[in-house]
Each structure stands twice: as structure tokens, then as C-alpha cells.
Amino acid sequence: MKREELTRYLDELLDSARFKDYCPNGLQVEGSTEVQRIVAGVTASQALVDAAIARRADALLVHHGWFWRGEDGRVTGFRKVRLQALLKYDINLIAYHLPLDGHVEFGNNAQLAKHLGWTVEGRFGEQDIGWYGRTSGPTTLSELARTITSKLQREPLVIGNPEQPASRVAWCSGGAQGLFEQALALGVDVFLSGEISEQTVHLARESAVAYIAAGHHATERYGVQALAAHLAERFGLECEFVDIDNPV
């Protein structure tokens, strides 16, 4: 498949042009003009770059790419090593940040709900990046935490009364603790995100709305997996998800 055809398809599918983001979405580093083998992962770390090289990939498809707003723009140190490796082996770097959080089918939040068995009722927050809905049935906070631990294979940090109701949920993958106040206005029992901040703990205690920090990496593994599987099915591309463990 031609690189331009692939990136054009992904840009349109994820509606990347409508998002105001902290990084460029789409093709970030140009490599081979032909793409047949894709390695997908959460973050374009050196470990994932090495995995792409080992698998003779033509493209690396990630949620967290490079060139973030506010970063030092000089290509030195680890940035040089990463970029040099991609260029040497002619590997494309394709990254989608907020577009992959927000997509209705392949997005991190859609896939997280699917993975946890939650029903989606609506969306909230700037650019509709947050989601809300209900669990599959009545549950308590402790029961919900056990389910999340089992499904995500990571024990979450939980703030709240273990026996409080936890059926009405709002969620946003990654580092979305800034959406907590907006989630409170929805009247939910629980807000789940990947990360938590010091002040978030106090707000959870004072509002009696539970907060679950389930891991930035853990909550953002499923979108890029689903997207890669879609590309394999639609275009016959060889796609492999490589999970580089991250405890955060």
C-alpha cells in the first residue's frame, strides 16, 4: 500500500483535522513509500523503534509520537538516536494523539468502554474528549476496582469509599485528571482516567465522587490495537501490536 494512501485514509477516518492538539497528527517521520508491515504501540520509545526494526516494519503506528508542543526542538541526545534509527531503516512514524482518544469506534475511550463492558451514554469536555455511561449492572467501588484490575492487568489507585455505588461512570484515558470537575457536574459515581494529581485526591474526598487512576499506559493500549486490526482486515496489511510495559 502506498504511504500516501494509508496516511490519507487514517487522517480521514480519525478526522484528525478537527482536533486542536499538542503535537502533529498523521505522518511525523517519512520513510518507505510502500507500507506492508506495521508495528503498532502506545509510545514511540526507543524500545518500540527497536521492535519495529527487528520486525522489518515499514511503519510505526502509535498514540504518543514526537514533536510535542513546548519540547526542545533540537535533535540531540536520545532524540537523535531515535530519529536516526527510523531514517536508517526507512521506517515511517505515524502518530495520532487526540484523534485516537476520541474516535467513536477505534478510539481509546471507546475501546476502554468495550473492554470493561460499559454502556456509553454521552460525551463531555473540550472537543468531546471525555465519555460517560454505566457499568453492566449495579456495583460497588471495590467490585469495580477488581474488575478493572482483572481486565487491564494492572491494579488501579482508587480514592473513595469501597462500598459506595459505582454504576454511573465517566472516563477519559491517559492524563485527563483535569476533566474531573466537569465529570462531577454529570452526577456520576466514579471518574476513571489514567493518572491522578495531588489536588485531585482532595476533590474526590470532598465531592464523594470516587476517582480511579488506572494507568496512563494501561488505559491507552486498546485504541491503537483496534486501529491496527482494522487496517489488517481492510487492506491486508501485516500489523502487530507490541506492548512495551510501562507502570505509569
GROMACS .gro file of N, CA and C in nm, residues 48-201:
model
  462
   48LEU      N    1   1.032   0.061   2.129
   48LEU     CA    2   0.936   0.031   2.023
   48LEU      C    3   1.000   0.049   1.885
   49VAL      N    4   1.084   0.150   1.871
   49VAL     CA    5   1.157   0.167   1.745
   49VAL      C    6   1.241   0.043   1.717
   50ASP      N    7   1.310  -0.007   1.819
   50ASP     CA    8   1.393  -0.127   1.803
   50ASP      C    9   1.308  -0.248   1.764
   51ALA      N   10   1.188  -0.257   1.822
   51ALA     CA   11   1.098  -0.367   1.788
   51ALA      C   12   1.054  -0.358   1.642
   52ALA      N   13   1.031  -0.237   1.594
   52ALA     CA   14   0.993  -0.218   1.454
   52ALA      C   15   1.107  -0.258   1.361
   53ILE      N   16   1.228  -0.223   1.399
   53ILE     CA   17   1.345  -0.259   1.319
   53ILE      C   18   1.361  -0.411   1.315
   54ALA      N   19   1.348  -0.475   1.430
   54ALA     CA   20   1.364  -0.620   1.439
   54ALA      C   21   1.262  -0.694   1.355
   55ARG      N   22   1.144  -0.636   1.340
   55ARG     CA   23   1.036  -0.699   1.265
   55ARG      C   24   1.032  -0.652   1.120
   56ARG      N   25   1.130  -0.575   1.080
   56ARG     CA   26   1.141  -0.523   0.942
   56ARG      C   27   1.014  -0.447   0.901
   57ALA      N   28   0.965  -0.366   0.992
   57ALA     CA   29   0.842  -0.290   0.965
   57ALA      C   30   0.868  -0.175   0.869
   58ASP      N   31   0.765  -0.141   0.794
   58ASP     CA   32   0.769  -0.025   0.706
   58ASP      C   33   0.715   0.099   0.776
   59ALA      N   34   0.637   0.076   0.880
   59ALA     CA   35   0.577   0.190   0.951
   59ALA      C   36   0.557   0.155   1.098
   60LEU      N   37   0.566   0.258   1.179
   60LEU     CA   38   0.538   0.251   1.322
   60LEU      C   39   0.415   0.336   1.347
   61LEU      N   40   0.309   0.275   1.399
   61LEU     CA   41   0.182   0.343   1.425
   61LEU      C   42   0.164   0.355   1.576
   62VAL      N   43   0.154   0.479   1.627
   62VAL     CA   44   0.150   0.499   1.771
   62VAL      C   45   0.046   0.603   1.812
   63HIS      N   46   0.018   0.605   1.942
   63HIS     CA   47  -0.067   0.709   2.001
   63HIS      C   48   0.018   0.828   2.046
   64HIS      N   49   0.131   0.799   2.107
   64HIS     CA   50   0.224   0.905   2.151
   64HIS      C   51   0.343   0.909   2.057
   65GLY      N   52   0.344   1.009   1.971
   65GLY     CA   53   0.455   1.026   1.879
   65GLY      C   54   0.558   1.124   1.932
   66TRP      N   55   0.609   1.207   1.843
   66TRP     CA   56   0.716   1.302   1.878
   66TRP      C   57   0.671   1.446   1.849
   67PHE      N   58   0.764   1.537   1.873
   67PHE     CA   59   0.747   1.680   1.837
   67PHE      C   60   0.633   1.746   1.915
   68TRP      N   61   0.635   1.728   2.047
   68TRP     CA   62   0.531   1.784   2.132
   68TRP      C   63   0.551   1.933   2.152
   69ARG      N   64   0.441   2.002   2.162
   69ARG     CA   65   0.445   2.147   2.185
   69ARG      C   66   0.517   2.176   2.316
   70GLY      N   67   0.611   2.271   2.312
   70GLY     CA   68   0.685   2.308   2.431
   70GLY      C   69   0.813   2.230   2.452
   71GLU      N   70   0.833   2.123   2.375
   71GLU     CA   71   0.956   2.046   2.386
   71GLU      C   72   1.073   2.120   2.322
   72ASP      N   73   1.192   2.085   2.364
   72ASP     CA   74   1.313   2.134   2.298
   72ASP      C   75   1.314   2.077   2.157
   73GLY      N   76   1.319   2.164   2.057
   73GLY     CA   77   1.310   2.120   1.918
   73GLY      C   78   1.442   2.071   1.859
   74ARG      N   79   1.551   2.078   1.936
   74ARG     CA   80   1.679   2.034   1.883
   74ARG      C   81   1.688   1.881   1.879
   75VAL      N   82   1.740   1.829   1.771
   75VAL     CA   83   1.754   1.683   1.755
   75VAL      C   84   1.890   1.642   1.806
   76THR      N   85   1.899   1.624   1.937
   76THR     CA   86   2.023   1.585   2.003
   76THR      C   87   1.994   1.473   2.102
   77GLY      N   88   2.098   1.406   2.150
   77GLY     CA   89   2.082   1.305   2.253
   77GLY      C   90   1.988   1.193   2.210
   78PHE      N   91   1.893   1.159   2.300
   78PHE     CA   92   1.803   1.047   2.270
   78PHE      C   93   1.715   1.076   2.149
   79ARG      N   94   1.683   1.203   2.122
   79ARG     CA   95   1.603   1.236   2.004
   79ARG      C   96   1.679   1.203   1.876
   80LYS      N   97   1.808   1.232   1.875
   80LYS     CA   98   1.889   1.198   1.759
   80LYS      C   99   1.893   1.047   1.739
   81VAL      N  100   1.914   0.972   1.848
   81VAL     CA  101   1.925   0.826   1.838
   81VAL      C  102   1.796   0.766   1.784
   82ARG      N  103   1.683   0.810   1.834
   82ARG     CA  104   1.554   0.759   1.788
   82ARG      C  105   1.532   0.791   1.640
   83LEU      N  106   1.550   0.916   1.604
   83LEU     CA  107   1.525   0.959   1.466
   83LEU      C  108   1.623   0.894   1.369
   84GLN      N  109   1.747   0.885   1.409
   84GLN     CA  110   1.849   0.824   1.324
   84GLN      C  111   1.813   0.679   1.292
   85ALA      N  112   1.759   0.608   1.392
   85ALA     CA  113   1.722   0.469   1.371
   85ALA      C  114   1.609   0.455   1.270
   86LEU      N  115   1.507   0.540   1.280
   86LEU     CA  116   1.397   0.534   1.184
   86LEU      C  117   1.445   0.566   1.043
   87LEU      N  118   1.527   0.669   1.031
   87LEU     CA  119   1.575   0.710   0.898
   87LEU      C  120   1.666   0.603   0.837
   88LYS      N  121   1.749   0.543   0.919
   88LYS     CA  122   1.842   0.441   0.869
   88LYS      C  123   1.766   0.323   0.809
   89TYR      N  124   1.656   0.284   0.873
   89TYR     CA  125   1.581   0.167   0.827
   89TYR      C  126   1.456   0.205   0.748
   90ASP      N  127   1.445   0.332   0.712
   90ASP     CA  128   1.339   0.380   0.623
   90ASP      C  129   1.199   0.348   0.677
   91ILE      N  130   1.179   0.371   0.807
   91ILE     CA  131   1.052   0.340   0.873
   91ILE      C  132   0.972   0.468   0.892
   92ASN      N  133   0.848   0.466   0.849
   92ASN     CA  134   0.758   0.579   0.871
   92ASN      C  135   0.711   0.582   1.016
   93LEU      N  136   0.699   0.701   1.070
   93LEU     CA  137   0.636   0.718   1.202
   93LEU      C  138   0.503   0.789   1.182
   94ILE      N  139   0.395   0.719   1.220
   94ILE     CA  140   0.259   0.772   1.206
   94ILE      C  141   0.197   0.777   1.345
   95ALA      N  142   0.152   0.893   1.386
   95ALA     CA  143   0.103   0.910   1.524
   95ALA      C  144  -0.030   0.986   1.525
   96TYR      N  145  -0.120   0.941   1.611
   96TYR     CA  146  -0.247   1.010   1.633
   96TYR      C  147  -0.273   1.018   1.783
   97HIS      N  148  -0.280   1.141   1.833
   97HIS     CA  149  -0.298   1.163   1.976
   97HIS      C  150  -0.447   1.181   2.009
   98LEU      N  151  -0.497   1.302   2.016
   98LEU     CA  152  -0.638   1.324   2.049
   98LEU      C  153  -0.734   1.258   1.950
   99PRO      N  154  -0.702   1.254   1.820
   99PRO     CA  155  -0.793   1.183   1.729
   99PRO      C  156  -0.812   1.036   1.765
  100LEU      N  157  -0.709   0.975   1.824
  100LEU     CA  158  -0.721   0.835   1.863
  100LEU      C  159  -0.784   0.821   2.001
  101ASP      N  160  -0.785   0.925   2.080
  101ASP     CA  161  -0.861   0.923   2.206
  101ASP      C  162  -1.010   0.931   2.177
  102GLY      N  163  -1.046   1.014   2.078
  102GLY     CA  164  -1.185   1.050   2.060
  102GLY      C  165  -1.265   0.970   1.960
  103HIS      N  166  -1.201   0.885   1.879
  103HIS     CA  167  -1.276   0.817   1.773
  103HIS      C  168  -1.386   0.728   1.830
  104VAL      N  169  -1.501   0.730   1.765
  104VAL     CA  170  -1.621   0.664   1.817
  104VAL      C  171  -1.609   0.512   1.817
  105GLU      N  172  -1.523   0.455   1.733
  105GLU     CA  173  -1.509   0.309   1.729
  105GLU      C  174  -1.370   0.262   1.770
  106PHE      N  175  -1.267   0.323   1.715
  106PHE     CA  176  -1.131   0.277   1.738
  106PHE      C  177  -1.056   0.357   1.845
  107GLY      N  178  -1.122   0.456   1.902
  107GLY     CA  179  -1.057   0.542   2.000
  107GLY      C  180  -1.029   0.472   2.131
  108ASN      N  181  -0.936   0.528   2.207
  108ASN     CA  182  -0.901   0.470   2.337
  108ASN      C  183  -1.022   0.463   2.431
  109ASN      N  184  -1.103   0.568   2.432
  109ASN     CA  185  -1.216   0.570   2.524
  109ASN      C  186  -1.327   0.475   2.482
  110ALA      N  187  -1.350   0.466   2.351
  110ALA     CA  188  -1.448   0.370   2.300
  110ALA      C  189  -1.404   0.227   2.329
  111GLN      N  190  -1.276   0.200   2.306
  111GLN     CA  191  -1.224   0.066   2.327
  111GLN      C  192  -1.215   0.030   2.476
  112LEU      N  193  -1.187   0.130   2.558
  112LEU     CA  194  -1.183   0.106   2.703
  112LEU      C  195  -1.321   0.066   2.753
  113ALA      N  196  -1.425   0.136   2.706
  113ALA     CA  197  -1.561   0.101   2.745
  113ALA      C  198  -1.597  -0.039   2.698
  114LYS      N  199  -1.558  -0.071   2.577
  114LYS     CA  200  -1.585  -0.205   2.523
  114LYS      C  201  -1.515  -0.312   2.605
  115HIS      N  202  -1.391  -0.285   2.640
  115HIS     CA  203  -1.311  -0.381   2.715
  115HIS      C  204  -1.367  -0.404   2.855
  116LEU      N  205  -1.423  -0.298   2.915
  116LEU     CA  206  -1.476  -0.308   3.052
  116LEU      C  207  -1.625  -0.340   3.055
  117GLY      N  208  -1.689  -0.347   2.938
  117GLY     CA  209  -1.830  -0.380   2.933
  117GLY      C  210  -1.923  -0.268   2.973
  118TRP      N  211  -1.879  -0.142   2.951
  118TRP     CA  212  -1.961  -0.028   2.989
  118TRP      C  213  -2.048   0.018   2.872
  119THR      N  214  -2.164   0.075   2.905
  119THR     CA  215  -2.254   0.132   2.806
  119THR      C  216  -2.229   0.282   2.795
  120VAL      N  217  -2.206   0.329   2.675
  120VAL     CA  218  -2.180   0.471   2.651
  120VAL      C  219  -2.313   0.546   2.641
  121GLU      N  220  -2.323   0.657   2.715
  121GLU     CA  221  -2.444   0.740   2.711
  121GLU      C  222  -2.419   0.877   2.652
  122GLY      N  223  -2.294   0.923   2.655
  122GLY     CA  224  -2.266   1.055   2.601
  122GLY      C  225  -2.119   1.093   2.617
  123ARG      N  226  -2.089   1.217   2.576
  123ARG     CA  227  -1.953   1.266   2.583
  123ARG      C  228  -1.951   1.406   2.643
  124PHE      N  229  -1.836   1.449   2.693
  124PHE     CA  230  -1.827   1.579   2.758
  124PHE      C  231  -1.685   1.631   2.746
  125GLY      N  232  -1.667   1.756   2.789
  125GLY     CA  233  -1.534   1.816   2.789
  125GLY      C  234  -1.499   1.880   2.656
  126GLU      N  235  -1.390   1.955   2.659
  126GLU     CA  236  -1.343   2.021   2.538
  126GLU      C  237  -1.316   1.918   2.429
  127GLN      N  238  -1.364   1.944   2.311
  127GLN     CA  239  -1.350   1.856   2.195
  127GLN      C  240  -1.416   1.718   2.216
  128ASP      N  241  -1.511   1.713   2.313
  128ASP     CA  242  -1.583   1.588   2.343
  128ASP      C  243  -1.488   1.474   2.372
  129ILE      N  244  -1.382   1.502   2.446
  129ILE     CA  245  -1.280   1.401   2.468
  129ILE      C  246  -1.315   1.306   2.582
  130GLY      N  247  -1.402   1.351   2.675
  130GLY     CA  248  -1.446   1.266   2.786
  130GLY      C  249  -1.573   1.190   2.751
  131TRP      N  250  -1.592   1.075   2.813
  131TRP     CA  251  -1.708   0.990   2.787
  131TRP      C  252  -1.778   0.958   2.920
  132TYR      N  253  -1.907   0.928   2.914
  132TYR     CA  254  -1.977   0.885   3.035
  132TYR      C  255  -2.082   0.781   2.999
  133GLY      N  256  -2.121   0.703   3.100
  133GLY     CA  257  -2.219   0.598   3.078
  133GLY      C  258  -2.239   0.516   3.205
  134ARG      N  259  -2.262   0.386   3.187
  134ARG     CA  260  -2.293   0.300   3.301
  134ARG      C  261  -2.220   0.166   3.289
  135THR      N  262  -2.195   0.108   3.404
  135THR     CA  263  -2.140  -0.027   3.407
  135THR      C  264  -2.249  -0.126   3.365
  136SER      N  265  -2.213  -0.252   3.351
  136SER     CA  266  -2.308  -0.353   3.303
  136SER      C  267  -2.419  -0.383   3.402
  137GLY      N  268  -2.400  -0.341   3.527
  137GLY     CA  269  -2.503  -0.361   3.630
  137GLY      C  270  -2.462  -0.292   3.758
  138PRO      N  271  -2.548  -0.295   3.860
  138PRO     CA  272  -2.514  -0.233   3.989
  138PRO      C  273  -2.384  -0.291   4.045
  139THR      N  274  -2.301  -0.204   4.097
  139THR     CA  275  -2.174  -0.249   4.152
  139THR      C  276  -2.124  -0.151   4.255
  140THR      N  277  -2.032  -0.194   4.336
  140THR     CA  278  -1.967  -0.106   4.432
  140THR      C  279  -1.829  -0.066   4.380
  141LEU      N  280  -1.769   0.031   4.446
  141LEU     CA  281  -1.638   0.077   4.404
  141LEU      C  282  -1.534  -0.034   4.413
  142SER      N  283  -1.539  -0.112   4.519
  142SER     CA  284  -1.440  -0.220   4.535
  142SER      C  285  -1.458  -0.326   4.427
  143GLU      N  286  -1.583  -0.358   4.394
  143GLU     CA  287  -1.609  -0.456   4.287
  143GLU      C  288  -1.562  -0.403   4.152
  144LEU      N  289  -1.587  -0.276   4.127
  144LEU     CA  290  -1.543  -0.215   4.002
  144LEU      C  291  -1.391  -0.217   3.992
  145ALA      N  292  -1.323  -0.186   4.102
  145ALA     CA  293  -1.177  -0.186   4.103
  145ALA      C  294  -1.123  -0.325   4.072
  146ARG      N  295  -1.187  -0.427   4.125
  146ARG     CA  296  -1.142  -0.564   4.097
  146ARG      C  297  -1.160  -0.600   3.950
  147THR      N  298  -1.270  -0.555   3.893
  147THR     CA  299  -1.294  -0.580   3.750
  147THR      C  300  -1.188  -0.511   3.665
  148ILE      N  301  -1.157  -0.387   3.698
  148ILE     CA  302  -1.057  -0.312   3.624
  148ILE      C  303  -0.920  -0.379   3.636
  149THR      N  304  -0.886  -0.423   3.755
  149THR     CA  305  -0.759  -0.493   3.776
  149THR      C  306  -0.751  -0.617   3.687
  150SER      N  307  -0.858  -0.692   3.682
  150SER     CA  308  -0.861  -0.814   3.602
  150SER      C  309  -0.853  -0.785   3.453
  151LYS      N  310  -0.930  -0.688   3.408
  151LYS     CA  311  -0.937  -0.658   3.264
  151LYS      C  312  -0.811  -0.590   3.212
  152LEU      N  313  -0.756  -0.497   3.289
  152LEU     CA  314  -0.640  -0.420   3.243
  152LEU      C  315  -0.507  -0.480   3.288
  153GLN      N  316  -0.516  -0.582   3.374
  153GLN     CA  317  -0.395  -0.647   3.425
  153GLN      C  318  -0.304  -0.546   3.496
  154ARG      N  319  -0.365  -0.457   3.569
  154ARG     CA  320  -0.292  -0.356   3.646
  154ARG      C  321  -0.382  -0.309   3.759
  155GLU      N  322  -0.329  -0.306   3.881
  155GLU     CA  323  -0.409  -0.262   3.995
  155GLU      C  324  -0.418  -0.110   3.995
  156PRO      N  325  -0.539  -0.054   3.994
  156PRO     CA  326  -0.553   0.091   3.990
  156PRO      C  327  -0.538   0.155   4.128
  157LEU      N  328  -0.512   0.285   4.128
  157LEU     CA  329  -0.519   0.364   4.251
  157LEU      C  330  -0.663   0.412   4.266
  158VAL      N  331  -0.723   0.384   4.380
  158VAL     CA  332  -0.865   0.414   4.399
  158VAL      C  333  -0.883   0.507   4.518
  159ILE      N  334  -0.954   0.618   4.496
  159ILE     CA  335  -0.987   0.714   4.602
  159ILE      C  336  -1.138   0.711   4.620
  160GLY      N  337  -1.184   0.670   4.738
  160GLY     CA  338  -1.327   0.666   4.763
  160GLY      C  339  -1.363   0.555   4.860
  161ASN      N  340  -1.487   0.552   4.900
  161ASN     CA  341  -1.540   0.451   4.990
  161ASN      C  342  -1.559   0.320   4.913
  162PRO      N  343  -1.494   0.212   4.954
  162PRO     CA  344  -1.503   0.087   4.879
  162PRO      C  345  -1.646   0.036   4.858
  163GLU      N  346  -1.737   0.072   4.950
  163GLU     CA  347  -1.874   0.021   4.941
  163GLU      C  348  -1.970   0.118   4.873
  164GLN      N  349  -1.921   0.232   4.826
  164GLN     CA  350  -2.012   0.327   4.763
  164GLN      C  351  -2.055   0.277   4.626
  165PRO      N  352  -2.175   0.318   4.580
  165PRO     CA  353  -2.221   0.278   4.446
  165PRO      C  354  -2.123   0.327   4.340
  166ALA      N  355  -2.111   0.249   4.233
  166ALA     CA  356  -2.014   0.285   4.129
  166ALA      C  357  -2.064   0.245   3.991
  167SER      N  358  -2.192   0.265   3.966
  167SER     CA  359  -2.251   0.223   3.838
  167SER      C  360  -2.250   0.333   3.733
  168ARG      N  361  -2.260   0.457   3.777
  168ARG     CA  362  -2.258   0.570   3.683
  168ARG      C  363  -2.114   0.618   3.671
  169VAL      N  364  -2.057   0.605   3.552
  169VAL     CA  365  -1.915   0.630   3.534
  169VAL      C  366  -1.888   0.733   3.426
  170ALA      N  367  -1.781   0.808   3.447
  170ALA     CA  368  -1.726   0.894   3.341
  170ALA      C  369  -1.580   0.855   3.329
  171TRP      N  370  -1.525   0.869   3.209
  171TRP     CA  371  -1.387   0.826   3.190
  171TRP      C  372  -1.320   0.901   3.076
  172CYS      N  373  -1.189   0.907   3.085
  172CYS     CA  374  -1.106   0.960   2.977
  172CYS      C  375  -0.967   0.902   2.997
  173SER      N  376  -0.918   0.833   2.898
  173SER     CA  377  -0.789   0.765   2.908
  173SER      C  378  -0.674   0.864   2.922
  174GLY      N  379  -0.559   0.812   2.964
  174GLY     CA  380  -0.438   0.894   2.970
  174GLY      C  381  -0.433   0.988   3.088
  175GLY      N  382  -0.381   1.109   3.065
  175GLY     CA  383  -0.366   1.208   3.171
  175GLY      C  384  -0.480   1.308   3.168
  176ALA      N  385  -0.598   1.267   3.211
  176ALA     CA  386  -0.719   1.350   3.198
  176ALA      C  387  -0.777   1.390   3.332
  177GLN      N  388  -0.693   1.401   3.435
  177GLN     CA  389  -0.744   1.441   3.565
  177GLN      C  390  -0.804   1.581   3.564
  178GLY      N  391  -0.766   1.661   3.466
  178GLY     CA  392  -0.822   1.796   3.453
  178GLY      C  393  -0.969   1.797   3.417
  179LEU      N  394  -1.024   1.683   3.376
  179LEU     CA  395  -1.167   1.675   3.342
  179LEU      C  396  -1.254   1.638   3.461
  180PHE      N  397  -1.193   1.616   3.576
  180PHE     CA  398  -1.267   1.565   3.691
  180PHE      C  399  -1.382   1.658   3.731
  181GLU      N  400  -1.357   1.787   3.737
  181GLU     CA  401  -1.463   1.880   3.777
  181GLU      C  402  -1.581   1.875   3.682
  182GLN      N  403  -1.554   1.865   3.552
  182GLN     CA  404  -1.662   1.855   3.454
  182GLN      C  405  -1.738   1.723   3.471
  183ALA      N  406  -1.667   1.618   3.507
  183ALA     CA  407  -1.732   1.489   3.532
  183ALA      C  408  -1.826   1.498   3.652
  184LEU      N  409  -1.786   1.574   3.754
  184LEU     CA  410  -1.870   1.591   3.873
  184LEU      C  411  -2.007   1.648   3.836
  185ALA      N  412  -2.007   1.740   3.741
  185ALA     CA  413  -2.131   1.806   3.701
  185ALA      C  414  -2.228   1.709   3.633
  186LEU      N  415  -2.180   1.595   3.590
  186LEU     CA  416  -2.265   1.496   3.524
  186LEU      C  417  -2.341   1.410   3.624
  187GLY      N  418  -2.304   1.418   3.751
  187GLY     CA  419  -2.371   1.339   3.854
  187GLY      C  420  -2.329   1.193   3.856
  188VAL      N  421  -2.206   1.166   3.816
  188VAL     CA  422  -2.158   1.028   3.813
  188VAL      C  423  -2.113   0.984   3.952
  189ASP      N  424  -2.096   0.853   3.968
  189ASP     CA  425  -2.045   0.797   4.092
  189ASP      C  426  -1.893   0.791   4.093
  190VAL      N  427  -1.835   0.773   3.973
  190VAL     CA  428  -1.692   0.747   3.960
  190VAL      C  429  -1.638   0.816   3.835
  191PHE      N  430  -1.515   0.865   3.846
  191PHE     CA  431  -1.442   0.911   3.728
  191PHE      C  432  -1.315   0.829   3.718
  192LEU      N  433  -1.289   0.778   3.597
  192LEU     CA  434  -1.168   0.699   3.571
  192LEU      C  435  -1.082   0.769   3.468
  193SER      N  436  -0.953   0.777   3.498
  193SER     CA  437  -0.855   0.824   3.400
  193SER      C  438  -0.727   0.744   3.419
  194GLY      N  439  -0.626   0.779   3.344
  194GLY     CA  440  -0.501   0.708   3.357
  194GLY      C  441  -0.419   0.755   3.475
  195GLU      N  442  -0.425   0.886   3.503
  195GLU     CA  443  -0.339   0.946   3.604
  195GLU      C  444  -0.421   1.024   3.707
  196ILE      N  445  -0.354   1.066   3.812
  196ILE     CA  446  -0.416   1.146   3.917
  196ILE      C  447  -0.315   1.248   3.966
  197SER      N  448  -0.364   1.364   4.009
  197SER     CA  449  -0.278   1.468   4.066
  197SER      C  450  -0.306   1.483   4.215
  198GLU      N  451  -0.215   1.550   4.283
  198GLU     CA  452  -0.230   1.567   4.429
  198GLU      C  453  -0.363   1.631   4.465
  199GLN      N  454  -0.399   1.737   4.396
  199GLN     CA  455  -0.523   1.808   4.431
  199GLN      C  456  -0.648   1.728   4.396
  200THR      N  457  -0.635   1.634   4.304
  200THR     CA  458  -0.750   1.552   4.265
  200THR      C  459  -0.798   1.467   4.381
  201VAL      N  460  -0.707   1.422   4.465
  201VAL     CA  461  -0.743   1.339   4.580
  201VAL      C  462  -0.838   1.415   4.672
   0.00000   0.00000   0.00000
